Amino acid sequence: NGVKYNNHRNFNQQWHAGGIEITSTGASAQIIGNEIGNNNGSGIWFDSVTGSGNVITNNYIHDNGPQEAGIFFEASHHGLIANNVLVNNNRRGIYISGSDDVKIYNNTVYGQQGLSGIEVLARNGVNSTNTIVKNNIIANGTSSRDLYLSTGTGNASDYNDVYRSAGGILMWNGVTKTL
């Protein structure tokens, strides 16, 4: 399965998703086993998907951007983002924004450009909560930060492997809890 070369007419990259956009309050979705690449916008964007059972697994997500991320999970709930390979995306690899109960496990983020390899942040004053970032690999990025975890109740990060061939590893953890 493949979702490639979308938004080639250069519509607004932030509002017109490049690859796959799911938006439906109360619903849930599963994106499993796809190649999502060369899109002029986010590769996968969950926007206000609040049902249980949201799954993004076993995908190859590459060369998406410049807005917002390879995987953008915004104002959504109950997500599992696992076993994905993200390569050369622009801005962010995996971006969790104002979302709850998200598990980010066993992903590889390689060659990330822009802001962050993995970023968990508030949205419009709403913190992301109960987000676990565990067992991920972030390597050879040129982004401003490799791992950025903002304050929020129940957020934690552990057992991630971060490597840069040049310069120091750049992480920020605004939480006090570790696993």
PDB file of C-alpha atoms in Angstrom:
ATOM      1  CA  ASN A   1       0.000   0.000   0.000  1.00  0.00           C
ATOM      2  CA  GLY A   2       1.345   3.448  -0.803  1.00  0.00           C
ATOM      3  CA  VAL A   3       0.376   7.064  -0.295  1.00  0.00           C
ATOM      4  CA  LYS A   4       2.900   9.169  -2.160  1.00  0.00           C
ATOM      5  CA  TYR A   5       3.306  12.483  -3.964  1.00  0.00           C
ATOM      6  CA  ASN A   6       0.149  14.114  -2.586  1.00  0.00           C
ATOM      7  CA  ASN A   7      -0.443  17.871  -2.410  1.00  0.00           C
ATOM      8  CA  HIS A   8       1.832  18.369  -5.405  1.00  0.00           C
ATOM      9  CA  ARG A   9      -0.151  21.508  -6.299  1.00  0.00           C
ATOM     10  CA  ASN A  10       1.234  23.135  -3.139  1.00  0.00           C
ATOM     11  CA  PHE A  11      -2.013  23.794  -1.341  1.00  0.00           C
ATOM     12  CA  ASN A  12      -1.588  24.971   2.258  1.00  0.00           C
ATOM     13  CA  GLN A  13       0.715  22.317   3.717  1.00  0.00           C
ATOM     14  CA  GLN A  14      -0.648  22.824   7.214  1.00  0.00           C
ATOM     15  CA  TRP A  15      -4.366  22.520   6.459  1.00  0.00           C
ATOM     16  CA  HIS A  16      -4.293  20.233   3.443  1.00  0.00           C
ATOM     17  CA  ALA A  17      -2.451  17.153   4.617  1.00  0.00           C
ATOM     18  CA  GLY A  18       0.084  15.698   2.270  1.00  0.00           C
ATOM     19  CA  GLY A  19      -0.388  11.977   2.854  1.00  0.00           C
ATOM     20  CA  ILE A  20      -3.233  10.670   5.034  1.00  0.00           C
ATOM     21  CA  GLU A  21      -5.439  12.865   7.232  1.00  0.00           C
ATOM     22  CA  ILE A  22      -7.948  11.341   9.646  1.00  0.00           C
ATOM     23  CA  THR A  23     -10.325  13.741  11.407  1.00  0.00           C
ATOM     24  CA  SER A  24     -13.441  12.572  13.197  1.00  0.00           C
ATOM     25  CA  THR A  25     -14.395  13.127  16.825  1.00  0.00           C
ATOM     26  CA  GLY A  26     -15.447   9.881  18.485  1.00  0.00           C
ATOM     27  CA  ALA A  27     -14.028   7.671  15.727  1.00  0.00           C
ATOM     28  CA  SER A  28     -10.816   5.680  15.653  1.00  0.00           C
ATOM     29  CA  ALA A  29      -8.501   4.621  12.825  1.00  0.00           C
ATOM     30  CA  GLN A  30      -5.666   2.244  12.039  1.00  0.00           C
ATOM     31  CA  ILE A  31      -2.873   2.986   9.556  1.00  0.00           C
ATOM     32  CA  ILE A  32      -0.813  -0.202   9.232  1.00  0.00           C
ATOM     33  CA  GLY A  33       1.875  -1.342   6.800  1.00  0.00           C
ATOM     34  CA  ASN A  34       2.044   1.521   4.286  1.00  0.00           C
ATOM     35  CA  GLU A  35       4.710   3.504   2.488  1.00  0.00           C
ATOM     36  CA  ILE A  36       3.900   7.197   2.888  1.00  0.00           C
ATOM     37  CA  GLY A  37       6.377   9.464   1.162  1.00  0.00           C
ATOM     38  CA  ASN A  38       7.258  12.572  -0.825  1.00  0.00           C
ATOM     39  CA  ASN A  39       4.117  14.391   0.284  1.00  0.00           C
ATOM     40  CA  ASN A  40       4.000  18.174   0.509  1.00  0.00           C
ATOM     41  CA  GLY A  41       2.673  18.205   4.083  1.00  0.00           C
ATOM     42  CA  SER A  42       2.448  15.749   6.981  1.00  0.00           C
ATOM     43  CA  GLY A  43       2.729  12.083   6.108  1.00  0.00           C
ATOM     44  CA  ILE A  44       0.023  10.933   8.571  1.00  0.00           C
ATOM     45  CA  TRP A  45      -2.180  13.417  10.446  1.00  0.00           C
ATOM     46  CA  PHE A  46      -4.684  12.402  13.120  1.00  0.00           C
ATOM     47  CA  ASP A  47      -6.718  15.539  13.964  1.00  0.00           C
ATOM     48  CA  SER A  48      -9.326  15.295  16.765  1.00  0.00           C
ATOM     49  CA  VAL A  49      -9.619  11.520  16.489  1.00  0.00           C
ATOM     50  CA  THR A  50     -10.906  10.728  19.965  1.00  0.00           C
ATOM     51  CA  GLY A  51     -12.118   7.132  19.820  1.00  0.00           C
ATOM     52  CA  SER A  52     -10.134   4.296  21.367  1.00  0.00           C
ATOM     53  CA  GLY A  53      -7.897   2.038  19.329  1.00  0.00           C
ATOM     54  CA  ASN A  54      -5.995   4.570  17.185  1.00  0.00           C
ATOM     55  CA  VAL A  55      -3.044   2.717  15.701  1.00  0.00           C
ATOM     56  CA  ILE A  56      -0.145   3.812  13.468  1.00  0.00           C
ATOM     57  CA  THR A  57       2.191   0.826  13.074  1.00  0.00           C
ATOM     58  CA  ASN A  58       4.665  -0.783  10.696  1.00  0.00           C
ATOM     59  CA  ASN A  59       4.745   2.096   8.198  1.00  0.00           C
ATOM     60  CA  TYR A  60       7.646   3.494   6.181  1.00  0.00           C
ATOM     61  CA  ILE A  61       7.217   7.288   6.291  1.00  0.00           C
ATOM     62  CA  HIS A  62       9.768   9.341   4.375  1.00  0.00           C
ATOM     63  CA  ASP A  63      10.501  12.704   2.745  1.00  0.00           C
ATOM     64  CA  ASN A  64       7.325  14.485   3.936  1.00  0.00           C
ATOM     65  CA  GLY A  65       7.019  18.152   4.841  1.00  0.00           C
ATOM     66  CA  PRO A  66       7.652  20.988   5.297  1.00  0.00           C
ATOM     67  CA  GLN A  67       4.633  21.068   7.679  1.00  0.00           C
ATOM     68  CA  GLU A  68       4.150  19.539  10.479  1.00  0.00           C
ATOM     69  CA  ALA A  69       5.586  16.036  10.770  1.00  0.00           C
ATOM     70  CA  GLY A  70       6.043  12.551   9.400  1.00  0.00           C
ATOM     71  CA  ILE A  71       3.398  11.536  11.983  1.00  0.00           C
ATOM     72  CA  PHE A  72       1.239  14.329  13.462  1.00  0.00           C
ATOM     73  CA  PHE A  73      -1.118  13.219  16.282  1.00  0.00           C
ATOM     74  CA  GLU A  74      -3.085  16.332  17.252  1.00  0.00           C
ATOM     75  CA  ALA A  75      -5.933  16.795  19.784  1.00  0.00           C
ATOM     76  CA  SER A  76      -6.491  13.037  19.626  1.00  0.00           C
ATOM     77  CA  HIS A  77      -6.651  10.232  22.187  1.00  0.00           C
ATOM     78  CA  HIS A  78      -5.659   6.625  22.825  1.00  0.00           C
ATOM     79  CA  GLY A  79      -2.903   6.234  20.242  1.00  0.00           C
ATOM     80  CA  LEU A  80      -0.324   3.559  19.629  1.00  0.00           C
ATOM     81  CA  ILE A  81       2.506   4.710  17.368  1.00  0.00           C
ATOM     82  CA  ALA A  82       4.868   1.755  17.054  1.00  0.00           C
ATOM     83  CA  ASN A  83       7.387   0.029  14.804  1.00  0.00           C
ATOM     84  CA  ASN A  84       7.412   2.766  12.155  1.00  0.00           C
ATOM     85  CA  VAL A  85      10.488   3.837  10.201  1.00  0.00           C
ATOM     86  CA  LEU A  86      10.614   7.600   9.547  1.00  0.00           C
ATOM     87  CA  VAL A  87      13.355   8.895   7.233  1.00  0.00           C
ATOM     88  CA  ASN A  88      14.232  12.439   6.087  1.00  0.00           C
ATOM     89  CA  ASN A  89      10.986  14.129   7.091  1.00  0.00           C
ATOM     90  CA  ASN A  90      10.968  17.880   7.546  1.00  0.00           C
ATOM     91  CA  ARG A  91      10.059  19.802  10.725  1.00  0.00           C
ATOM     92  CA  ARG A  92       9.319  16.842  13.051  1.00  0.00           C
ATOM     93  CA  GLY A  93       9.470  13.067  12.839  1.00  0.00           C
ATOM     94  CA  ILE A  94       6.712  12.251  15.346  1.00  0.00           C
ATOM     95  CA  TYR A  95       4.697  15.129  16.799  1.00  0.00           C
ATOM     96  CA  ILE A  96       2.153  14.709  19.612  1.00  0.00           C
ATOM     97  CA  SER A  97       0.199  17.927  20.183  1.00  0.00           C
ATOM     98  CA  GLY A  98      -2.478  18.421  22.864  1.00  0.00           C
ATOM     99  CA  SER A  99      -3.270  14.694  22.947  1.00  0.00           C
ATOM    100  CA  ASP A 100      -3.872  12.102  25.665  1.00  0.00           C
ATOM    101  CA  ASP A 101      -2.867   8.506  26.307  1.00  0.00           C
ATOM    102  CA  VAL A 102      -0.351   8.023  23.482  1.00  0.00           C
ATOM    103  CA  LYS A 103       2.256   5.250  23.423  1.00  0.00           C
ATOM    104  CA  ILE A 104       5.273   5.855  21.147  1.00  0.00           C
ATOM    105  CA  TYR A 105       7.237   2.584  21.055  1.00  0.00           C
ATOM    106  CA  ASN A 106      10.010   1.062  18.930  1.00  0.00           C
ATOM    107  CA  ASN A 107      10.102   3.647  16.116  1.00  0.00           C
ATOM    108  CA  THR A 108      13.187   4.628  14.150  1.00  0.00           C
ATOM    109  CA  VAL A 109      13.514   8.317  13.245  1.00  0.00           C
ATOM    110  CA  TYR A 110      16.467   8.870  10.907  1.00  0.00           C
ATOM    111  CA  GLY A 111      17.796  12.030   9.232  1.00  0.00           C
ATOM    112  CA  GLN A 112      15.174  14.308  10.779  1.00  0.00           C
ATOM    113  CA  GLN A 113      15.397  17.977   9.729  1.00  0.00           C
ATOM    114  CA  GLY A 114      13.827  21.071  11.311  1.00  0.00           C
ATOM    115  CA  LEU A 115      12.568  21.046  14.894  1.00  0.00           C
ATOM    116  CA  SER A 116      12.496  17.605  16.561  1.00  0.00           C
ATOM    117  CA  GLY A 117      12.904  13.892  16.025  1.00  0.00           C
ATOM    118  CA  ILE A 118      10.116  13.201  18.529  1.00  0.00           C
ATOM    119  CA  GLU A 119       8.168  16.054  20.141  1.00  0.00           C
ATOM    120  CA  VAL A 120       5.366  16.006  22.729  1.00  0.00           C
ATOM    121  CA  LEU A 121       3.869  19.457  23.248  1.00  0.00           C
ATOM    122  CA  ALA A 122       0.799  21.412  24.343  1.00  0.00           C
ATOM    123  CA  ARG A 123      -1.719  22.728  21.798  1.00  0.00           C
ATOM    124  CA  ASN A 124      -3.594  25.973  22.401  1.00  0.00           C
ATOM    125  CA  GLY A 125      -2.833  25.694  26.118  1.00  0.00           C
ATOM    126  CA  VAL A 126      -3.926  22.027  26.340  1.00  0.00           C
ATOM    127  CA  ASN A 127      -1.078  19.795  27.556  1.00  0.00           C
ATOM    128  CA  SER A 128      -0.413  16.381  26.125  1.00  0.00           C
ATOM    129  CA  THR A 129      -0.866  13.906  28.990  1.00  0.00           C
ATOM    130  CA  ASN A 130      -0.080  10.251  29.692  1.00  0.00           C
ATOM    131  CA  THR A 131       2.296  10.024  26.731  1.00  0.00           C
ATOM    132  CA  ILE A 132       5.003   7.346  26.961  1.00  0.00           C
ATOM    133  CA  VAL A 133       8.051   7.579  24.655  1.00  0.00           C
ATOM    134  CA  LYS A 134       9.973   4.304  24.958  1.00  0.00           C
ATOM    135  CA  ASN A 135      12.509   2.195  23.018  1.00  0.00           C
ATOM    136  CA  ASN A 136      12.813   4.531  20.019  1.00  0.00           C
ATOM    137  CA  ILE A 137      15.907   5.199  17.919  1.00  0.00           C
ATOM    138  CA  ILE A 138      16.604   8.781  16.811  1.00  0.00           C
ATOM    139  CA  ALA A 139      19.695   9.009  14.609  1.00  0.00           C
ATOM    140  CA  ASN A 140      21.649  11.384  12.357  1.00  0.00           C
ATOM    141  CA  GLY A 141      19.183  14.245  12.547  1.00  0.00           C
ATOM    142  CA  THR A 142      19.931  17.882  11.920  1.00  0.00           C
ATOM    143  CA  SER A 143      16.883  19.096  13.832  1.00  0.00           C
ATOM    144  CA  SER A 144      16.998  21.608  16.680  1.00  0.00           C
ATOM    145  CA  ARG A 145      16.139  18.858  19.186  1.00  0.00           C
ATOM    146  CA  ASP A 146      16.313  15.101  19.036  1.00  0.00           C
ATOM    147  CA  LEU A 147      13.707  14.478  21.752  1.00  0.00           C
ATOM    148  CA  TYR A 148      11.442  17.147  23.263  1.00  0.00           C
ATOM    149  CA  LEU A 149       8.992  16.158  25.987  1.00  0.00           C
ATOM    150  CA  SER A 150       6.991  19.011  27.520  1.00  0.00           C
ATOM    151  CA  THR A 151       5.415  19.144  30.917  1.00  0.00           C
ATOM    152  CA  GLY A 152       2.170  17.270  31.232  1.00  0.00           C
ATOM    153  CA  THR A 153       0.672  14.850  33.728  1.00  0.00           C
ATOM    154  CA  GLY A 154       1.853  11.279  33.247  1.00  0.00           C
ATOM    155  CA  ASN A 155       4.325  11.952  30.424  1.00  0.00           C
ATOM    156  CA  ALA A 156       7.473   9.809  30.523  1.00  0.00           C
ATOM    157  CA  SER A 157      10.441   8.844  28.391  1.00  0.00           C
ATOM    158  CA  ASP A 158      12.919   6.007  28.805  1.00  0.00           C
ATOM    159  CA  TYR A 159      15.160   3.573  26.917  1.00  0.00           C
ATOM    160  CA  ASN A 160      15.428   5.723  23.795  1.00  0.00           C
ATOM    161  CA  ASP A 161      18.660   5.579  21.787  1.00  0.00           C
ATOM    162  CA  VAL A 162      19.778   8.937  20.373  1.00  0.00           C
ATOM    163  CA  TYR A 163      22.803   9.364  18.085  1.00  0.00           C
ATOM    164  CA  ARG A 164      24.290  12.317  16.202  1.00  0.00           C
ATOM    165  CA  SER A 165      27.395  11.943  14.074  1.00  0.00           C
ATOM    166  CA  ALA A 166      28.301  15.603  14.687  1.00  0.00           C
ATOM    167  CA  GLY A 167      27.544  17.862  17.637  1.00  0.00           C
ATOM    168  CA  GLY A 168      25.844  17.037  20.906  1.00  0.00           C
ATOM    169  CA  ILE A 169      22.593  15.233  21.508  1.00  0.00           C
ATOM    170  CA  LEU A 170      19.800  17.743  22.087  1.00  0.00           C
ATOM    171  CA  MET A 171      17.017  16.716  24.441  1.00  0.00           C
ATOM    172  CA  TRP A 172      14.605  18.530  26.681  1.00  0.00           C
ATOM    173  CA  ASN A 173      12.461  16.841  29.266  1.00  0.00           C
ATOM    174  CA  GLY A 174      10.036  19.038  31.158  1.00  0.00           C
ATOM    175  CA  VAL A 175       8.681  16.120  33.170  1.00  0.00           C
ATOM    176  CA  THR A 176      10.003  14.576  36.329  1.00  0.00           C
ATOM    177  CA  LYS A 177       8.642  11.049  35.902  1.00  0.00           C
ATOM    178  CA  THR A 178      10.713   8.296  34.321  1.00  0.00           C
ATOM    179  CA  LEU A 179       9.643   4.721  33.750  1.00  0.00           C
TER     180      LEU A 179
END
